[in-house]
Short mmCIF file of C-alpha atoms and ligand atoms in Angstrom, two decimals:
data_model
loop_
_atom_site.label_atom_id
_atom_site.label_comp_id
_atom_site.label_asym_id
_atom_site.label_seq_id
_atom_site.Cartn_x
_atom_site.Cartn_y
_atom_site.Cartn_z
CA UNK O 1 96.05 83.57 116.83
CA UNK O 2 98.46 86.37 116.47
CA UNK O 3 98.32 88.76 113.47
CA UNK O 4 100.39 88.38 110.20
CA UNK O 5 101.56 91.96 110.26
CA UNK O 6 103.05 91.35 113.98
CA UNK O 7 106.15 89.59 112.64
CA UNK O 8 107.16 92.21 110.69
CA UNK O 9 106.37 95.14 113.88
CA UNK O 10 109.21 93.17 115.51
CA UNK O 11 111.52 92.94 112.64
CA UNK O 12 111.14 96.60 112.58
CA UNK O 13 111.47 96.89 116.35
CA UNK O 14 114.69 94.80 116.06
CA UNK O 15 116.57 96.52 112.76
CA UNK O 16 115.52 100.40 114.14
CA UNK O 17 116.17 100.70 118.32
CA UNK O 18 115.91 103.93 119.49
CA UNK O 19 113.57 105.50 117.50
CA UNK O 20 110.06 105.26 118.24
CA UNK O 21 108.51 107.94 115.71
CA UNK O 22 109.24 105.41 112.94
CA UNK O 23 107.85 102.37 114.66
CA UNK O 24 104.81 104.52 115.43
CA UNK O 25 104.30 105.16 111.83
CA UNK O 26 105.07 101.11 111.26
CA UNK O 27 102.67 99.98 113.87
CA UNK O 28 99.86 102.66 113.18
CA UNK O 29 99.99 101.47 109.11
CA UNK O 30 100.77 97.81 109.18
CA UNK O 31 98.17 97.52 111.51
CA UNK O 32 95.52 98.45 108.59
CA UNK O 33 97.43 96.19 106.37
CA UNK O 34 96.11 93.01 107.82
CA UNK O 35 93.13 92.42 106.29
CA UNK O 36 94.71 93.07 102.94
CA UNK O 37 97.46 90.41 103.74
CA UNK O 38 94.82 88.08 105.11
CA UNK O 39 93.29 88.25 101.18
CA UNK O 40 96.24 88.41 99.68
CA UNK O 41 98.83 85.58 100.22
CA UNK O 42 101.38 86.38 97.24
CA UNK O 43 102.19 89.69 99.42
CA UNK O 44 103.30 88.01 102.29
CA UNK O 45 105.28 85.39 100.24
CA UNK O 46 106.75 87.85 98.65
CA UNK O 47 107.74 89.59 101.37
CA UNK O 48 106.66 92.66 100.41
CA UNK O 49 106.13 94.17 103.86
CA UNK O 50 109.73 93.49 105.04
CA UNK O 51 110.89 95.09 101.63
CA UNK O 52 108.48 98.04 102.25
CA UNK O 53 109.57 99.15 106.02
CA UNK O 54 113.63 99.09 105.06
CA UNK O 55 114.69 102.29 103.18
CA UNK O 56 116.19 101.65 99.57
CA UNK O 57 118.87 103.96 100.64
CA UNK O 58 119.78 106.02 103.26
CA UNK O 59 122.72 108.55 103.79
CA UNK O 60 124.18 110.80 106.38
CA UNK O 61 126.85 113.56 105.97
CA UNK O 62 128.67 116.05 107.92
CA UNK O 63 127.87 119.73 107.32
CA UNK O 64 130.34 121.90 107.94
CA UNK O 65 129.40 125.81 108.07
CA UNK O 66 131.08 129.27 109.72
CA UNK O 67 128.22 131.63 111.34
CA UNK O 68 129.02 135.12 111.69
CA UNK O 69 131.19 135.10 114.99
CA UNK O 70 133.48 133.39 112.26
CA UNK O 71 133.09 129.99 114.81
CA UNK O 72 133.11 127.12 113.00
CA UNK O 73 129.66 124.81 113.10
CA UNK O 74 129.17 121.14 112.59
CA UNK O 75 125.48 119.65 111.77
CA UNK O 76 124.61 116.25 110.13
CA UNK O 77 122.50 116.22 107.00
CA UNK O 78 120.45 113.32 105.83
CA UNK O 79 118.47 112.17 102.49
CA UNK O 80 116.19 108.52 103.24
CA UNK O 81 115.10 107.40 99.65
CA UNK O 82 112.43 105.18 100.68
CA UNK O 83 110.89 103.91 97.77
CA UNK O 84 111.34 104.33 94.10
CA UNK O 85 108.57 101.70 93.14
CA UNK O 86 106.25 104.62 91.78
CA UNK O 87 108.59 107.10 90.48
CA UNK O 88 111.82 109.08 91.27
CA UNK O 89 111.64 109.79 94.94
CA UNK O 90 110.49 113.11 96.40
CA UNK O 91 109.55 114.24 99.71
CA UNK O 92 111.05 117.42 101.52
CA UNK O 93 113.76 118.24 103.54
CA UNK O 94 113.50 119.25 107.19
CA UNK O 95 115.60 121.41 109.60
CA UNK O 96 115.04 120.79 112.90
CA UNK O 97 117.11 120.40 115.81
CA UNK O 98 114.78 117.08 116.40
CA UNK O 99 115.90 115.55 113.39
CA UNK O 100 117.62 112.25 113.82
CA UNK O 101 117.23 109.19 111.60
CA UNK O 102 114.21 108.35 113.40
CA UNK O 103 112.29 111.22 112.31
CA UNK O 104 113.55 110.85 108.93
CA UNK O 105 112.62 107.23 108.67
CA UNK O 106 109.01 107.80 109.70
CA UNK O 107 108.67 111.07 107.69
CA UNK O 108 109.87 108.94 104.28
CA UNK O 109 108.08 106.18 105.33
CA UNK O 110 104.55 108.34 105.26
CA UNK O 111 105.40 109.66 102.37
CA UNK O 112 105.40 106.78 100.50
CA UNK O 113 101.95 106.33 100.74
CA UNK O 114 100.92 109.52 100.68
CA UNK O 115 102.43 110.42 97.31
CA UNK O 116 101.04 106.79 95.84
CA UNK O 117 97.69 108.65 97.36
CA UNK O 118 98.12 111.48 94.74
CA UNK O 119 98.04 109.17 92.00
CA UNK O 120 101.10 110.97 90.41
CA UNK O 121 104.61 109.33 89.61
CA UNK O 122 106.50 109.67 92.32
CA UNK O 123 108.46 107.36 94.85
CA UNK O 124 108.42 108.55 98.71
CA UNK O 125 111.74 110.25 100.26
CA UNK O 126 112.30 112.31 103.03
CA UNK O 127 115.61 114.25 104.32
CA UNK O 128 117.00 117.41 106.29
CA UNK O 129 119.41 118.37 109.14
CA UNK O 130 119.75 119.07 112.73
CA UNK O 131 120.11 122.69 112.06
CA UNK O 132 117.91 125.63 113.54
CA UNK O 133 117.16 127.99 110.98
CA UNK O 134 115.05 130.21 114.00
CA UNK O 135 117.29 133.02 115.11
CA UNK O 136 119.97 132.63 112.50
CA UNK O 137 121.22 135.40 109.92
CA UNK O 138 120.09 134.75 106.30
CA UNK O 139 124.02 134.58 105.86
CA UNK O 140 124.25 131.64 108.53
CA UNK O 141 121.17 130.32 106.48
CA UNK O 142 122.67 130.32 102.86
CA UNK O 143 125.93 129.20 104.41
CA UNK O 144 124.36 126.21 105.96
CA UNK O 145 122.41 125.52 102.77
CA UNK O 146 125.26 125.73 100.61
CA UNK O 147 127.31 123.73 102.30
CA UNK O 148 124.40 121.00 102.36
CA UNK O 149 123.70 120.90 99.11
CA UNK O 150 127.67 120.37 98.41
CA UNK O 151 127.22 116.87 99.22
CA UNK O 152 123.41 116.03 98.68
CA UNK O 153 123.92 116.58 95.01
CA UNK O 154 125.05 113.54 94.23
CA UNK O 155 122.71 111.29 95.29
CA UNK O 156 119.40 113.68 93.38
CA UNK O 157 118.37 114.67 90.02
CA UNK O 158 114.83 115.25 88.43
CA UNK O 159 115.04 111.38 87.46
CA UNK O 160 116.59 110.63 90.60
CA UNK O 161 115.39 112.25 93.48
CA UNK O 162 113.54 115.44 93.83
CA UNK O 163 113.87 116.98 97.26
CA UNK O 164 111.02 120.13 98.55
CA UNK O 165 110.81 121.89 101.61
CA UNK O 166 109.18 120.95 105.35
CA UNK O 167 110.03 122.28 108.41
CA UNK O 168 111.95 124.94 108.51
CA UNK O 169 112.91 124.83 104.78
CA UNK O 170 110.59 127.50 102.89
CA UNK O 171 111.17 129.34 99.84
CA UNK O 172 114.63 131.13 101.44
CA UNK O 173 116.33 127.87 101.83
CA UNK O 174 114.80 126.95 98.74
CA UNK O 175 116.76 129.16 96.49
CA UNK O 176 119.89 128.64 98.60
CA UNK O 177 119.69 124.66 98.21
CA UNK O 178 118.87 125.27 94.10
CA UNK O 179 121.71 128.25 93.34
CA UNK O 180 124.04 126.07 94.85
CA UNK O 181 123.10 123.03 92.75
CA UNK O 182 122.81 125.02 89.65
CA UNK O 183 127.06 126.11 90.26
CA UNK O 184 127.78 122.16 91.23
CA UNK O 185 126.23 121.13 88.24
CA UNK O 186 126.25 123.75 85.98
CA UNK O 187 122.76 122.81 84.97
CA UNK O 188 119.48 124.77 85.05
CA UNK O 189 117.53 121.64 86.11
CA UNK O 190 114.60 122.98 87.71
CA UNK O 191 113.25 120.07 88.39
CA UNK O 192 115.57 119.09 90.57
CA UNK O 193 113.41 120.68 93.55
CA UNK O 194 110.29 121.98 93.80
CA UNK O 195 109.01 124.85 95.91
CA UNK O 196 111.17 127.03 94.11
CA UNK O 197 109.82 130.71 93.34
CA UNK O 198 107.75 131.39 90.71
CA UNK O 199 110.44 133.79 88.83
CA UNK O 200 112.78 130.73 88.31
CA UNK O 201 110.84 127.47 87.46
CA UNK O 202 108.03 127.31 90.94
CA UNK O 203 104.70 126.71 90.55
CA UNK O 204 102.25 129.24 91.16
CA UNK O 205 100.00 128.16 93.94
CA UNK O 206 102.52 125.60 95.51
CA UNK O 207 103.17 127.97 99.03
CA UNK O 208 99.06 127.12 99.80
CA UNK O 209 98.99 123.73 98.36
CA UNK O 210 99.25 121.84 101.74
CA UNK O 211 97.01 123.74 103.52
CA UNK O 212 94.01 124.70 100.68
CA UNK O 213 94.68 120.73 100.23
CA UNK O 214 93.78 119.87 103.73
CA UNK O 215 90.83 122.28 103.60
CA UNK O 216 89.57 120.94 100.56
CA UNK O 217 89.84 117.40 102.02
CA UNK O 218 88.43 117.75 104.99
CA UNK O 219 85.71 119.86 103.21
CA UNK O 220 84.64 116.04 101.52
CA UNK O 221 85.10 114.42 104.87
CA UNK O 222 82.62 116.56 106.41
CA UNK O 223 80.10 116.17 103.24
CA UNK O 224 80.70 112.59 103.21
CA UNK O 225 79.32 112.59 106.85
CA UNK O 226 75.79 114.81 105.68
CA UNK O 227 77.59 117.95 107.14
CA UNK O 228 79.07 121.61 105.57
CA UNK O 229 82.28 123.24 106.07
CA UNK O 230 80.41 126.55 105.95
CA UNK O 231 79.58 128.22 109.87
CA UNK O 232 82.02 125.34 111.41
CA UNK O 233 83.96 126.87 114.27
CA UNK O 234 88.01 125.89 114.24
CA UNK O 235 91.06 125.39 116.21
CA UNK O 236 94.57 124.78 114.62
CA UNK O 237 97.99 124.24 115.76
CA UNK O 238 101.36 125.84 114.44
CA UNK O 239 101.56 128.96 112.48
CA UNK O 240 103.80 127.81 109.68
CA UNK O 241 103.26 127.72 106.25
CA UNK O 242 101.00 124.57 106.55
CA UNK O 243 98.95 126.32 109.55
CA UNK O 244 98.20 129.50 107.18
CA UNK O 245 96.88 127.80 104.06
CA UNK O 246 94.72 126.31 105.70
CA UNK O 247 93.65 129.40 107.52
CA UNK O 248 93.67 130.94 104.29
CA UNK O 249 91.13 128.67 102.79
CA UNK O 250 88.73 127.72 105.95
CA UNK O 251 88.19 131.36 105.90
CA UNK O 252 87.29 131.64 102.30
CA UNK O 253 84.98 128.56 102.46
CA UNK O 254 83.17 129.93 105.33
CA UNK O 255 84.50 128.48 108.52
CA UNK O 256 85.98 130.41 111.70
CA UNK O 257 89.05 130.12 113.38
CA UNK O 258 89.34 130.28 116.69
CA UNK O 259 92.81 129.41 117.31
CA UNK O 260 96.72 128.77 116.78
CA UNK O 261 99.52 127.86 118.73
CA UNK O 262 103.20 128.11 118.88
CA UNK O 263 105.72 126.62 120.78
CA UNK O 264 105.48 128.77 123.77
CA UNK O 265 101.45 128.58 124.01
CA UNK O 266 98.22 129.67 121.85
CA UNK O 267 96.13 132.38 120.74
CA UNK O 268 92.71 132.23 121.52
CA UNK O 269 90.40 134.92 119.63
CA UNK O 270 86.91 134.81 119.81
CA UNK O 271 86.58 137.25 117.09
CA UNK O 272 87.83 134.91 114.73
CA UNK O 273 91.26 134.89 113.11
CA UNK O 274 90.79 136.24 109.21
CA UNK O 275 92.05 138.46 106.84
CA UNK O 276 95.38 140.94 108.46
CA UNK O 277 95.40 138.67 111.37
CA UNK O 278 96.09 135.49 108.91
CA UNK O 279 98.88 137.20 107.27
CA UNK O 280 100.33 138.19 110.63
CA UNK O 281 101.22 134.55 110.83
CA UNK O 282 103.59 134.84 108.33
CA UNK O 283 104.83 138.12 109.88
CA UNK O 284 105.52 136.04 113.19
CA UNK O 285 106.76 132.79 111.16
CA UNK O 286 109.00 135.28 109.68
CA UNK O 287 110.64 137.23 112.50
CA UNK O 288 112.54 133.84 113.55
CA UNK O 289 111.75 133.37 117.24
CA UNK O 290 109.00 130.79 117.01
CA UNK O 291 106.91 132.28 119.17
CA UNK O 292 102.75 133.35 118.50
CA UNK O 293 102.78 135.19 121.72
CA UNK O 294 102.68 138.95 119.44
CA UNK O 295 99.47 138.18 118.09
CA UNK O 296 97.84 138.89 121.79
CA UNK O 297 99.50 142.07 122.02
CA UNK O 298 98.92 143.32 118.64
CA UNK O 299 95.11 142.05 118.08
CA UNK O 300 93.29 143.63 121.71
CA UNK O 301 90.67 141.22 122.21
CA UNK O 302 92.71 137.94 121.85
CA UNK O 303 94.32 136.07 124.11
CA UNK O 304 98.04 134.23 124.46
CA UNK O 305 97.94 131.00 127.04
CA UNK O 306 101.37 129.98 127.57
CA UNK O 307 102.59 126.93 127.57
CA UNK O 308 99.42 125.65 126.73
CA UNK O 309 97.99 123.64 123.57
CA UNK O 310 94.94 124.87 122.38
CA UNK O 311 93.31 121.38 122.68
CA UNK O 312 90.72 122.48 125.45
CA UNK O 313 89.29 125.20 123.32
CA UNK O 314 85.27 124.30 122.18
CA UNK O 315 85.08 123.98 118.68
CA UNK O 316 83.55 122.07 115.79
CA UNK O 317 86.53 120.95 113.81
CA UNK O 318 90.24 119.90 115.13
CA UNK O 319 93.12 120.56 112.48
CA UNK O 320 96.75 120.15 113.59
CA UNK O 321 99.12 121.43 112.06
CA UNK O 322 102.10 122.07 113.56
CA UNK O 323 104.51 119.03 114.23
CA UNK O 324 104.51 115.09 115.10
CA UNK O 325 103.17 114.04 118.58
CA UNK O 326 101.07 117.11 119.36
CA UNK O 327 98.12 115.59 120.19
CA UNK O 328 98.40 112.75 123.20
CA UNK O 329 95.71 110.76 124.91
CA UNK O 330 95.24 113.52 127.63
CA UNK O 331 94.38 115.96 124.99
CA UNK O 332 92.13 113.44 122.59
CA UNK O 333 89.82 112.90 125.78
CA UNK O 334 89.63 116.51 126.39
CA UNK O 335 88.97 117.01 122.48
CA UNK O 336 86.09 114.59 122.74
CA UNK O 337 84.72 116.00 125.85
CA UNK O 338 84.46 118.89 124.41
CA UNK O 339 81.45 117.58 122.35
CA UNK O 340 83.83 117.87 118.58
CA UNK O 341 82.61 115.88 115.92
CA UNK O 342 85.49 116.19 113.13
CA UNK O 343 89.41 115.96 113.10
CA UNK O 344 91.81 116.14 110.55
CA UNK O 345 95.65 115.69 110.73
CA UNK O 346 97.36 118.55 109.00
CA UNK O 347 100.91 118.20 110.15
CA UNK O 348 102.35 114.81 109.29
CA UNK O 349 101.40 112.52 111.92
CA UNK O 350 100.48 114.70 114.62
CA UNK O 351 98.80 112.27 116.52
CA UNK O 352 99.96 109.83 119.11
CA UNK O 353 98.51 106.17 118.03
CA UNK O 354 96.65 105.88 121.34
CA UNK O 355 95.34 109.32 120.91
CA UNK O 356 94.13 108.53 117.55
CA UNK O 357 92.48 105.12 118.45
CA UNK O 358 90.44 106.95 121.58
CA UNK O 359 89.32 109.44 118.96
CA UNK O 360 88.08 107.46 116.73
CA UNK O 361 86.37 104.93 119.37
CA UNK O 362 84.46 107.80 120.79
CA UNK O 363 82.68 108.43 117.53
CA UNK O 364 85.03 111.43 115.96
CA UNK O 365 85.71 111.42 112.42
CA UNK O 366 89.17 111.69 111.78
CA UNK O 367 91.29 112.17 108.78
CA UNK O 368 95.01 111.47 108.61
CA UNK O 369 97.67 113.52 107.09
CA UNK O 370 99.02 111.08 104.75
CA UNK O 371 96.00 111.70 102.95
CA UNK O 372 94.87 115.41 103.65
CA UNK O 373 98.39 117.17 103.55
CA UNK O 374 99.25 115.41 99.92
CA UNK O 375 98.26 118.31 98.11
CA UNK O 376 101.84 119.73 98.96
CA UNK O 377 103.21 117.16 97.28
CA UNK O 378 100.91 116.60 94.61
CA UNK O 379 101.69 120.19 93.73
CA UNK O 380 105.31 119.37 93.66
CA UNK O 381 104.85 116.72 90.97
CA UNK O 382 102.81 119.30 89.15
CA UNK O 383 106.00 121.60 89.61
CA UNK O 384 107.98 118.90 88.31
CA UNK O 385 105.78 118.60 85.45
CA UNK O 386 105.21 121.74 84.84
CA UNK O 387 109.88 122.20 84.61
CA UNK O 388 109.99 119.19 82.42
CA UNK O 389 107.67 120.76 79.66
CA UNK O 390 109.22 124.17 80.28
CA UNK O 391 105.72 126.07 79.99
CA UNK O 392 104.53 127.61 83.09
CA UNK O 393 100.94 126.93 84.58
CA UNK O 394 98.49 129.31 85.53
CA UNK O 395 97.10 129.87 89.53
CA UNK O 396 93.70 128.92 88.38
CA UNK O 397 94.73 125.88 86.75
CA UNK O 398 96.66 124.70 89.87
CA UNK O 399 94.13 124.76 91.87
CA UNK O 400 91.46 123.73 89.84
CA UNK O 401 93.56 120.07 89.26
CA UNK O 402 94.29 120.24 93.04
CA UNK O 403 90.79 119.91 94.65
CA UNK O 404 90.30 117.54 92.14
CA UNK O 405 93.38 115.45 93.26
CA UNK O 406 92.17 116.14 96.77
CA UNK O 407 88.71 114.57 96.16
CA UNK O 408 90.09 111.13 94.62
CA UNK O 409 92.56 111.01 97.47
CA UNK O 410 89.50 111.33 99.63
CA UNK O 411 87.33 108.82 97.57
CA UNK O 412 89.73 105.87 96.64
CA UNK O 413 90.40 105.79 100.97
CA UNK O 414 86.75 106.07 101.41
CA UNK O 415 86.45 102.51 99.11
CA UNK O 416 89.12 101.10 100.30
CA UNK O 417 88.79 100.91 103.70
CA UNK O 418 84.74 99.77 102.64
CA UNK O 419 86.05 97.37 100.55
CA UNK O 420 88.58 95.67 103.88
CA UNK O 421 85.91 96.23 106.29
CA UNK O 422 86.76 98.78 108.16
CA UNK O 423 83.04 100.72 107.33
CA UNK O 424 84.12 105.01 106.52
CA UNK O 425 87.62 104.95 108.38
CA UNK O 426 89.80 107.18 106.41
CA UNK O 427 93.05 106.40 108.39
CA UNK O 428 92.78 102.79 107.49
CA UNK O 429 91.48 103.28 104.10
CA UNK O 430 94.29 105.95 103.18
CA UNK O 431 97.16 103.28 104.38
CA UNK O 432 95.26 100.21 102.30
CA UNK O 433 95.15 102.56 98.84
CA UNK O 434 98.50 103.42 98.96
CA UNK O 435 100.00 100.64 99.76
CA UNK O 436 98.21 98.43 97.34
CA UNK O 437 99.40 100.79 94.44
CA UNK O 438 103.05 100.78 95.63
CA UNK O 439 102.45 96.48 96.29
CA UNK O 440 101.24 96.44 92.79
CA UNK O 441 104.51 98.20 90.86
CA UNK O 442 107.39 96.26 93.23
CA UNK O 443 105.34 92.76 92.49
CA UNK O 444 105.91 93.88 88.72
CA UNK O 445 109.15 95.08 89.26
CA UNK O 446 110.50 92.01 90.59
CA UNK O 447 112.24 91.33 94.13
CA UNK O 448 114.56 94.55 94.68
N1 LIG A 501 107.29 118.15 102.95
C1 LIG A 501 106.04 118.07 102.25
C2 LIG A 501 105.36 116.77 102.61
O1 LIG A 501 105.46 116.33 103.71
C3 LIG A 501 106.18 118.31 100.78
C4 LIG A 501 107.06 117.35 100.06
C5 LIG A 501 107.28 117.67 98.59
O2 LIG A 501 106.65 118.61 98.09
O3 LIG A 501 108.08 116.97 97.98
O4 LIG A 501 104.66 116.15 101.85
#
């Protein structure tokens, strides 16, 4: 007998050709679902699934820009407001010259679940362009953002929908996107987006929510499995903002890192990567070339492999963290060879399905983003909070109330995937207590 959730993979297949990041997403969380919709009847009558995988709303618009040779440039911008079932949607914006609606679709499609995982009110969006910020003037940059934020604010608001960063949106595009808001609509509405700085309505802490948040989270995977964060040896990928929280914080708690990559290869050093050499990440995130390669010359003892993942490198603990698809079959075989117990998804989903499924069959414990990287986004509805009452929090205070967010996320997909049978499988347990919360407010909510 074929499964329930198999009807509604091939609806999906049919309504979205051509992009296979957002079936991947589909496939890898209905396929979770089914024991839930084996229990629970009124969902599938309902149709709650078929509701669930087609965006409330979706737009695309042209952005038109001039760079500094005065030529004029052309780039598509696009906002996916998923759901709204929880709360006003919210997820960031990405630029990327991969961006196409597939990416989009799968990106607010995780994030759905993973901001039902925070337990906060908020509905799951995601949006961004095919623009390159890397190797562009900040003039180009506020240009481009500008000119972007000319037509996305009509469609958001603080009750609406609250856009953040991703990749290649940090606290420089940020302000752009927000000054130009504020002139549109004459309104300080700071909570209109979060990740802004902390002089004009951000949150302090926000900048290392993601990555203290995956730290933290994997930090109760390991204890759940009898074992400490402290002495762990590490390897990473990326070296964005996601890639140096986290560095940040496995440092503090104890742990060495080994390794990083970049698009043109990694950086292997023994020594361990802490203190200067973590905020050299920034330094080379910053320069705008994309490339990790100047760590090897400027650290003498490390080493650059190019145009190579670090996926072969011995180590305790697997975090990626730098885009989708990073980690395929070829490297999940050479990640278990390697004798590593422990992997958690930093980036949002960074892991092929097939590569995820071999991990997990060959006994390593893995934890998926939608769950580990909410922090981010938790701290965004913090941010949110935090504009709406107009009194600013303290550091302490942030982080305090995120490792505690961090630990429920981890505990309600521990019982949950208990409860459907799945034993201590995070991955399936993360997609089961987020969708049931989001299931629970459209049933209420009525058929919309
Ligand atoms: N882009 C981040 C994410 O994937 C943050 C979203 C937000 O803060 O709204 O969750």
């Amino acid at each position: 007998m074929g499964r329930i959730v198999d009807q509604y993979i091939e609806i999906a297949q049919r309504r979205n050709p051509g992009e296979p990041e957002f079936l991947q997403t589909i496939e890898e969380v209905l396929s979770s679902l089914e024991p839930v919709l084996q229990k629970r009847p009124d969902l599938v009558e309902s149709g709650m699934i078929e509701r669930l995988i087609e965006p409330e709303r979706g737009i695309s618009f042209r952005v038109t820009w001039v760079d500094d040779q005065g030529k004029v440039q052309v780039n598509r911008g696009y906002r996916y407001q998923f759901n709204s079932a929880l709360g006003p949607y919210k997820g960031g914006l990405r630029f990327a010259p991969s961006v196409y609606p597939g990416i989009m679709k799968f990106l607010g499609f995780e994030q759905i679940f993973k901001n039902a995982l925070t337990g906060l009110p908020i509905g799951g969006a995601k949006g961004g362009s095919d623009f390159d910020p890397n190797g562009k003037s900040n003039g180009e940059v506020m240009r481009f953002c500008q000119s972007f934020m000319t037509e996305l604010f009509r469609y958001i608001g603080p009750e609406i929908d609250v856009p953040a960063g991703d990749l290649g949106v940090g606290a420089r595009e940020i302000g752009y996107l927000y000054g130009q808001y504020k002139r549109l609509t004459t309104k300080f509405d700071g909570g209109v987006i979060t990740g802004k700085g902390i002089v004009y309505g951000g949150l302090p802490g926000r900048t290392e929510a993601t990555g203290y948040g995956i730290v933290f989270f994997t930090r109760n995977m390991l204890e759940a499995c009898g074992e400490k964060l402290e002495g762990k040896t590490v390897v990473i990928s990326g070296f964005g903002n996601v890639a140096w929280g986290t560095a940040v914080k496995l440092n503090e708690l104890g742990a060495k890192l080994l390794a990083f990559s970049g698009p043109d290869g990694y950086i292997l050093d023994e020594a361990g990567i802490s203190g200067e050499k973590v905020d050299y990440m920034l330094e080379l995130r910053n320069s705008g070339k994309n490339i990790c390669k100047p760590y090897a010359d400027k650290f003498p003892g490390s080493k650059f492999f190019a145009g190579e993942k670090p996926w072969g490198v011995k180590a305790d603990l697997y975090i990626p963290c730098a885009m989708q698809n990073d980690v395929h079959l070829e490297h999940a075989k050479q990640i278990v060879a390697s004798g590593c117990k422990f992997y958690c998804e930093g980036a949002n989903m960074p892991t092929t399905n097939e590569a995820l499924e071999y991990l997990m069959a060959n006994g390593v414990t893995c934890g998926p983003a939608k769950a580990a990287n909410a922090g981010g986004v938790a701290c965004s509805a913090i941010e949110m909070s935090q504009n709406s009452r107009k009194m600013p929090m303290k550091r302490e205070e942030v982080y305090e109330q995120l490792e505690t967010i961090m630990k429920n996320i981890h505990d309600s997909a521990a019982a949950a995937s208990e409860e459907y049978g799945f034993g201590y499988n995070l991955v399936a347990g993360a997609n089961i207590a987020g969708f049931l919360k989001v299931a629970e407010a459209m049933t209420a909510q009525g058929y919309v």
